[in-house]
CSV table of C-alpha atoms and ligand atoms in Angstrom, one decimal:
chain,number,residue,atom,x,y,z
X,1,HIS,CA,-30.5,-3.7,23.9
X,2,SER,CA,-31.0,-4.5,27.6
X,3,LYS,CA,-33.3,-1.5,28.1
X,4,GLU,CA,-35.6,-3.4,25.2
X,5,ALA,CA,-35.2,-7.0,26.7
X,6,GLY,CA,-38.2,-8.7,27.7
X,7,LYS,CA,-40.6,-6.3,26.2
X,8,GLY,CA,-41.6,-8.7,23.4
X,9,ASP,CA,-38.9,-7.6,20.9
X,10,VAL,CA,-37.6,-11.0,19.1
X,11,HIS,CA,-34.0,-10.4,19.1
X,12,PHE,CA,-32.4,-12.9,16.3
X,13,PHE,CA,-29.0,-13.6,17.5
X,14,SER,CA,-27.7,-17.1,16.3
X,15,VAL,CA,-24.7,-19.1,17.2
X,16,ASP,CA,-23.3,-18.2,14.2
X,17,MET,CA,-23.4,-14.7,14.8
X,18,LYS,CA,-22.2,-14.9,18.2
X,19,SER,CA,-19.2,-16.9,17.1
X,20,SER,CA,-18.3,-14.8,14.2
X,21,THR,CA,-18.2,-12.1,16.6
X,22,ASP,CA,-16.6,-13.7,19.1
X,23,ALA,CA,-13.9,-14.5,16.2
X,24,LYS,CA,-13.7,-10.8,15.4
X,25,ARG,CA,-12.8,-10.1,18.9
X,26,ALA,CA,-10.2,-12.7,19.3
X,27,LEU,CA,-8.7,-11.4,16.2
X,28,GLU,CA,-8.5,-8.0,17.4
X,29,ALA,CA,-7.1,-9.1,20.6
X,30,GLU,CA,-4.4,-11.1,18.6
X,31,MET,CA,-3.7,-8.0,16.4
X,32,ARG,CA,-3.0,-6.0,19.5
X,33,GLU,CA,-1.1,-8.8,21.1
X,34,ALA,CA,1.2,-8.7,17.7
X,35,LEU,CA,1.5,-4.8,18.0
X,36,GLU,CA,2.5,-5.0,21.6
X,37,GLY,CA,4.5,-8.3,21.9
X,38,GLY,CA,7.0,-7.2,18.7
X,39,GLN,CA,5.4,-9.7,16.1
X,40,LEU,CA,5.2,-7.1,13.4
X,41,PHE,CA,8.0,-6.3,11.4
X,42,LEU,CA,9.2,-4.4,7.9
X,43,LEU,CA,10.5,-5.9,5.1
X,44,PHE,CA,11.9,-3.3,2.3
X,45,GLN,CA,12.0,-3.5,-1.2
X,46,PRO,CA,14.1,-1.0,-3.5
X,47,ARG,CA,12.9,0.5,-6.6
X,48,GLN,CA,15.2,1.3,-9.5
X,49,SER,CA,15.5,3.8,-12.1
X,50,LEU,CA,15.4,2.4,-15.6
X,51,SER,CA,17.8,4.9,-17.2
X,52,THR,CA,20.4,5.0,-14.3
X,53,ALA,CA,19.8,1.6,-12.6
X,54,ARG,CA,20.4,3.6,-9.4
X,55,VAL,CA,18.1,2.8,-6.3
X,56,THR,CA,15.5,5.6,-6.2
X,57,GLY,CA,13.5,4.6,-2.8
X,58,VAL,CA,12.4,2.0,-0.8
X,59,GLU,CA,9.1,0.4,0.2
X,60,ALA,CA,8.0,-0.7,3.6
X,61,LEU,CA,6.0,-3.7,3.4
X,62,LEU,CA,4.4,-5.1,6.8
X,63,ARG,CA,4.8,-8.6,8.0
X,64,TRP,CA,3.4,-10.3,10.7
X,65,ARG,CA,4.9,-13.3,12.4
X,66,HIS,CA,2.4,-15.2,13.8
X,67,PRO,CA,2.8,-17.5,16.6
X,68,GLN,CA,0.9,-20.1,15.0
X,69,GLN,CA,0.8,-19.4,11.4
X,70,GLY,CA,4.1,-18.3,10.7
X,71,VAL,CA,4.6,-15.1,8.8
X,72,LEU,CA,1.7,-13.6,7.4
X,73,LEU,CA,1.5,-11.1,4.1
X,74,PRO,CA,-0.5,-8.1,4.3
X,75,ALA,CA,-3.3,-9.9,2.5
X,76,ALA,CA,-4.2,-12.0,5.1
X,77,PHE,CA,-4.4,-9.7,8.2
X,78,LEU,CA,-5.0,-5.9,6.2
X,79,GLY,CA,-8.9,-6.3,5.7
X,80,ASP,CA,-9.5,-7.3,9.1
X,81,ALA,CA,-7.5,-4.7,10.5
X,82,GLU,CA,-9.0,-2.1,8.1
X,83,GLU,CA,-12.6,-3.5,9.7
X,84,ASN,CA,-11.7,-3.4,13.2
X,85,GLY,CA,-9.8,-0.4,13.3
X,86,MET,CA,-6.4,-2.2,14.2
X,87,ILE,CA,-5.1,-0.8,11.1
X,88,VAL,CA,-4.6,2.7,12.4
X,89,PRO,CA,-2.4,1.5,15.5
X,90,PHE,CA,-0.5,-0.7,12.8
X,91,GLY,CA,0.0,2.5,10.8
X,92,GLU,CA,1.5,4.4,13.7
X,93,TRP,CA,3.7,1.7,14.5
X,94,VAL,CA,5.1,1.3,10.6
X,95,LEU,CA,5.5,5.1,10.8
X,96,GLN,CA,7.6,5.2,13.9
X,97,GLN,CA,9.7,2.6,12.8
X,98,VAL,CA,10.2,4.1,9.3
X,99,CYS,CA,11.1,7.1,11.1
X,100,LEU,CA,13.5,5.6,13.4
X,101,MET,CA,15.0,3.7,10.4
X,102,LEU,CA,15.3,7.1,8.3
X,103,LEU,CA,17.2,8.4,11.4
X,104,ARG,CA,19.6,5.6,11.3
X,105,PHE,CA,20.2,6.0,7.3
X,106,LYS,CA,20.9,9.7,8.1
X,107,ALA,CA,23.3,9.0,11.1
X,108,ALA,CA,25.1,7.1,8.7
X,109,GLY,CA,25.0,9.6,6.0
X,110,ARG,CA,22.0,8.3,3.3
X,111,VAL,CA,19.9,11.2,3.4
X,112,ASP,CA,19.0,10.7,-0.1
X,113,LEU,CA,17.0,7.6,0.1
X,114,PRO,CA,13.3,8.1,0.5
X,115,ILE,CA,11.2,5.2,2.3
X,116,THR,CA,7.8,4.8,1.3
X,117,ILE,CA,4.8,3.7,3.6
X,118,ASN,CA,1.8,2.5,2.5
X,119,SER,CA,-1.3,4.5,3.7
X,120,SER,CA,-4.8,2.5,3.9
X,121,TYR,CA,-8.2,4.0,3.3
X,122,ARG,CA,-9.0,4.6,7.1
X,123,GLU,CA,-5.7,5.9,8.0
X,124,PHE,CA,-6.1,8.3,5.1
X,125,CYS,CA,-9.6,9.4,6.5
X,126,ARG,CA,-8.5,10.1,10.1
X,127,GLY,CA,-9.1,13.7,10.7
X,128,ASN,CA,-5.3,14.1,12.5
X,129,TYR,CA,-3.4,12.1,10.0
X,130,ILE,CA,-1.6,14.7,8.6
X,131,SER,CA,-0.9,16.2,12.0
X,132,HIS,CA,0.3,13.0,13.3
X,133,ILE,CA,2.6,12.8,10.3
X,134,ALA,CA,3.8,16.2,10.9
X,135,ALA,CA,4.5,15.7,14.4
X,136,LYS,CA,6.5,12.5,13.7
X,137,LEU,CA,8.8,14.0,11.0
X,138,ASP,CA,9.7,17.2,13.5
X,139,GLU,CA,10.1,15.0,16.6
X,140,PHE,CA,12.7,12.9,14.7
X,141,GLN,CA,14.0,15.9,12.5
X,142,LEU,CA,13.3,14.3,9.4
X,143,ALA,CA,13.3,16.2,6.0
X,144,PRO,CA,9.6,15.5,4.9
X,145,ALA,CA,11.2,14.8,1.4
X,146,SER,CA,12.4,11.3,3.2
X,147,LEU,CA,8.9,10.2,3.3
X,148,GLU,CA,6.6,9.0,0.6
X,149,LEU,CA,3.1,8.0,0.9
X,150,ASP,CA,1.2,5.0,-1.4
X,151,ILE,CA,-2.2,5.7,-1.6
X,152,ARG,CA,-4.2,3.0,-3.6
X,153,GLU,CA,-6.1,4.6,-6.8
X,154,GLU,CA,-9.1,2.7,-5.1
X,155,THR,CA,-8.8,5.1,-1.8
X,156,LEU,CA,-8.4,8.4,-3.9
X,157,LEU,CA,-11.5,7.7,-6.0
X,158,ARG,CA,-13.5,6.5,-3.0
X,159,ASN,CA,-13.8,9.9,-1.5
X,160,PRO,CA,-13.1,12.3,-4.0
X,161,HIS,CA,-14.5,15.4,-2.5
X,162,LEU,CA,-12.5,14.9,0.8
X,163,ASN,CA,-9.5,13.7,-0.5
X,164,LYS,CA,-8.0,16.8,-2.6
X,165,PRO,CA,-7.8,18.8,0.4
X,166,VAL,CA,-6.0,16.4,2.5
X,167,LEU,CA,-3.4,15.5,-0.1
X,168,GLU,CA,-2.8,19.3,-0.6
X,169,GLN,CA,-1.7,19.3,2.9
X,170,ILE,CA,0.6,16.4,2.6
X,171,ARG,CA,2.2,18.2,-0.3
X,172,GLN,CA,2.5,21.2,1.7
X,173,LEU,CA,4.3,19.5,4.4
X,174,GLY,CA,6.8,18.4,1.8
X,175,VAL,CA,6.0,14.6,1.9
X,176,SER,CA,5.6,13.1,-1.5
X,177,LEU,CA,2.6,11.0,-3.0
X,178,ALA,CA,2.1,8.1,-5.2
X,179,ILE,CA,-0.9,6.8,-6.7
X,180,ASP,CA,-0.4,3.0,-5.7
X,181,ASP,CA,-2.1,0.3,-7.9
X,182,PHE,CA,-3.2,2.3,-10.5
X,183,GLY,CA,-4.6,0.3,-13.4
X,184,ALA,CA,-6.3,-2.1,-11.1
X,185,GLY,CA,-9.8,-1.2,-12.3
X,186,LEU,CA,-8.6,-1.8,-15.7
X,187,SER,CA,-7.5,-5.2,-15.2
X,188,ASN,CA,-11.0,-6.5,-14.7
X,189,LEU,CA,-11.1,-5.7,-18.3
X,190,ARG,CA,-8.3,-8.2,-18.8
X,191,TYR,CA,-10.3,-10.8,-16.9
X,192,LEU,CA,-13.7,-10.1,-19.0
X,193,GLN,CA,-11.4,-10.3,-22.1
X,194,GLU,CA,-10.9,-14.2,-21.0
X,195,LEU,CA,-14.3,-15.2,-20.8
X,196,PRO,CA,-16.0,-17.0,-23.7
X,197,MET,CA,-18.4,-13.8,-24.6
X,198,GLN,CA,-19.5,-12.8,-27.9
X,199,ARG,CA,-21.1,-9.6,-27.3
X,200,LEU,CA,-20.3,-6.8,-25.3
X,201,LYS,CA,-23.0,-3.9,-24.6
X,202,ILE,CA,-21.6,-0.9,-23.4
X,203,SER,CA,-23.6,1.4,-21.1
X,204,ARG,CA,-24.3,5.1,-22.5
X,205,GLY,CA,-22.0,6.3,-19.5
X,206,SER,CA,-19.0,4.4,-20.1
X,207,VAL,CA,-18.6,4.9,-24.1
X,208,GLY,CA,-16.8,8.3,-23.0
X,209,SER,CA,-14.2,6.3,-21.2
X,210,ILE,CA,-13.2,3.3,-23.8
X,211,CYS,CA,-9.8,2.0,-23.7
X,212,PRO,CA,-8.1,-0.1,-26.1
X,213,VAL,CA,-7.0,-2.8,-23.9
X,214,THR,CA,-5.7,-6.3,-26.1
X,215,ASN,CA,-3.1,-7.6,-24.1
X,216,THR,CA,-0.8,-7.1,-21.0
X,217,GLY,CA,1.6,-5.3,-23.0
X,218,ASP,CA,-0.9,-2.9,-24.5
X,219,LEU,CA,-2.5,-2.6,-21.1
X,220,ALA,CA,1.2,-2.1,-19.6
X,221,ARG,CA,1.8,0.7,-22.6
X,222,THR,CA,-1.8,2.2,-22.0
X,223,LEU,CA,-0.9,3.1,-18.4
X,224,ILE,CA,2.5,4.4,-19.0
X,225,GLY,CA,0.7,6.8,-21.7
X,226,ILE,CA,-1.6,7.8,-19.0
X,227,GLY,CA,1.2,8.5,-16.4
X,228,ARG,CA,3.1,10.4,-19.3
X,229,SER,CA,0.1,12.6,-20.1
X,230,LEU,CA,-0.4,13.4,-16.5
X,231,HIS,CA,3.5,14.5,-16.4
X,232,LEU,CA,4.0,11.9,-13.4
X,233,PRO,CA,7.2,9.5,-13.6
X,234,VAL,CA,5.7,6.0,-13.8
X,235,VAL,CA,6.9,3.0,-11.6
X,236,ALA,CA,6.0,-0.4,-12.7
X,237,GLU,CA,5.5,-2.8,-9.8
X,238,GLY,CA,6.2,-6.5,-9.8
X,239,VAL,CA,8.4,-6.6,-12.6
X,240,GLU,CA,9.1,-10.3,-12.6
X,241,SER,CA,11.4,-10.7,-15.8
X,242,LEU,CA,14.1,-9.5,-18.0
X,243,SER,CA,11.4,-9.2,-20.9
X,244,GLN,CA,8.9,-7.2,-18.6
X,245,GLN,CA,11.9,-4.8,-17.6
X,246,ASN,CA,13.1,-4.4,-21.4
X,247,PHE,CA,9.5,-3.7,-22.5
X,248,LEU,CA,9.0,-1.2,-19.8
X,249,ARG,CA,12.2,0.5,-20.6
X,250,GLN,CA,11.6,0.9,-24.4
X,251,ASN,CA,7.9,1.9,-23.5
X,252,GLY,CA,9.2,5.0,-21.5
X,253,CYS,CA,8.4,3.5,-17.8
X,254,ASP,CA,11.0,5.6,-15.6
X,255,GLU,CA,11.6,3.0,-12.7
X,256,MET,CA,10.8,-0.4,-11.6
X,257,GLN,CA,9.9,-2.3,-8.7
X,258,GLY,CA,9.9,-6.0,-8.4
X,259,ASN,CA,11.3,-9.4,-7.6
X,260,PHE,CA,13.5,-9.2,-10.6
X,261,PHE,CA,15.2,-6.4,-9.4
X,262,ARG,CA,14.8,-6.9,-5.8
X,263,GLU,CA,12.6,-9.3,-3.3
X,264,PRO,CA,11.3,-7.5,-0.4
X,265,MET,CA,14.5,-7.9,2.3
X,266,THR,CA,15.6,-6.9,5.9
X,267,GLU,CA,17.0,-3.8,6.8
X,268,ALA,CA,20.4,-5.6,7.1
X,269,GLU,CA,20.0,-6.8,3.7
X,270,LEU,CA,19.4,-3.5,2.4
X,271,ARG,CA,22.0,-1.9,4.0
X,272,LEU,CA,24.8,-4.7,2.5
X,273,MET,CA,22.9,-3.8,-0.9
X,274,LEU,CA,23.5,-0.2,-0.6
X,275,GLU,CA,27.1,-0.9,0.7
X,276,MET,CA,26.2,0.8,4.3
X,277,ALA,CA,27.1,-2.4,6.5
F,301,LIG,P1,1.9,-2.5,-2.7
F,301,LIG,O1,1.9,-1.2,-1.9
F,301,LIG,O2,1.4,-2.7,-4.2
F,301,LIG,O3,3.3,-3.2,-2.5
F,301,LIG,C1,3.7,-4.3,-3.7
F,301,LIG,C2,3.4,-5.4,-3.2
F,301,LIG,O4,3.8,-6.3,-4.4
F,301,LIG,C3,4.1,-6.2,-2.4
F,301,LIG,O5,3.2,-7.4,-1.5
F,301,LIG,C4,5.3,-6.9,-2.9
F,301,LIG,O6,5.9,-8.0,-1.7
F,301,LIG,C5,4.9,-7.2,-3.9
F,301,LIG,N1,5.8,-7.3,-5.0
F,301,LIG,C6,6.8,-7.2,-5.3
F,301,LIG,N2,7.5,-7.4,-6.2
F,301,LIG,C7,7.0,-8.5,-6.8
F,301,LIG,C8,6.9,-9.3,-7.9
F,301,LIG,O7,8.2,-9.3,-8.6
F,301,LIG,N3,5.7,-10.4,-7.9
F,301,LIG,C9,4.8,-10.1,-7.0
F,301,LIG,N4,4.0,-11.3,-7.5
F,301,LIG,N5,4.7,-9.7,-6.3
F,301,LIG,C10,5.8,-8.7,-5.8
F,301,LIG,P2,3.0,-7.5,0.1
F,301,LIG,O8,4.2,-7.1,1.1
F,301,LIG,O9,2.3,-8.3,0.0
F,301,LIG,O10,2.2,-6.2,0.0
F,301,LIG,C11,0.7,-6.3,-0.2
F,301,LIG,C12,0.1,-4.9,-0.3
F,301,LIG,O11,-0.4,-4.7,1.3
F,301,LIG,C13,0.8,-3.5,-0.6
F,301,LIG,O12,0.5,-3.4,-2.0
F,301,LIG,C14,0.0,-2.6,0.4
F,301,LIG,O13,-1.3,-2.0,-0.6
F,301,LIG,C15,-0.2,-3.3,1.3
F,301,LIG,N6,0.6,-3.0,2.8
F,301,LIG,C16,2.1,-3.4,2.9
F,301,LIG,N7,2.3,-2.8,3.9
F,301,LIG,C17,1.2,-2.2,4.4
F,301,LIG,C18,1.6,-1.2,5.6
F,301,LIG,O14,2.4,-1.1,6.1
F,301,LIG,N8,0.2,-0.6,5.8
F,301,LIG,C19,-0.8,-0.7,4.7
F,301,LIG,N9,-1.7,0.1,4.8
F,301,LIG,N10,-0.4,-1.6,3.5
F,301,LIG,C20,0.5,-1.9,3.4
F,302,LIG,MG1,2.7,0.5,-2.1
F,303,LIG,MG1,0.9,-1.3,-5.6
């Protein structure tokens, strides 16, 4: 911009815009500080087989112990981290921590418990994402099957032509892949259903994809059915009650994760639960 300055261009740069860039820069600096100052930590939430009651895997969930605001959930900072790019070093930190933990579990004889990490849109689109994961697995001499990646439905649908080759390379590595937050798009239907409307005018394009959603149970049943027809084991997330668990089991869901089984916990708590201590 300096080149143009004084040549008669008018640059609008309001106080608001300045303070918002300042705020963004400050936030990015805070995130860097979080990373370097050890304010990030992980909690782990196990998932359970609905048929055998065995723990089948553990998901790593990021937390930020903010010096002023206390412990922050991903919803409070991941959007900004995605925007300013800090999601990439955050993700590298998570992968490093999970590899170290897998190594500790391996040393304790637990090689049967895969750990899931969540992959963000921006990380997933990085050119060297796969080689980074491959290098880490190699560095720590870990079986690729001990790592699972959660990729959100939204991410998968955002870049269809780019995604498939990347996913195929991850599969070739031996890392397993899950579609996360599946049906989030459909849940908008549930919201629409709650509105006091009398008529729905469907577009020509959507006639081919009508979905008979009438209540939560039907939605879950429908999603389980989709998983079945895709030949994918279905994991129900966020299960909070026995009746939900029963419904899921009766409708052919394979695994569940949620506070009803276990809330996200520290590694020490997880070890106790697994009787590794
Ligand atoms: P997710 O991958 O779908 O993870 C499950 C979320 O549901 C977690 O929220 C978990 O705490 C919450 N949850 C589990 N059981 C229950 C339940 O019974 N009831 C309710 N109400 N919630 C339950 P959390 O930890 O806040 O994470 C939110 C999202 O942030 C995750 O959703 C994931 O998409 C993202 N995320 C978490 N950690 C990371 C990370 O390390 N990297 C990236 N890129 N994203 C992450
Ligand atoms: Mg997940
Ligand atoms: Mg999810």
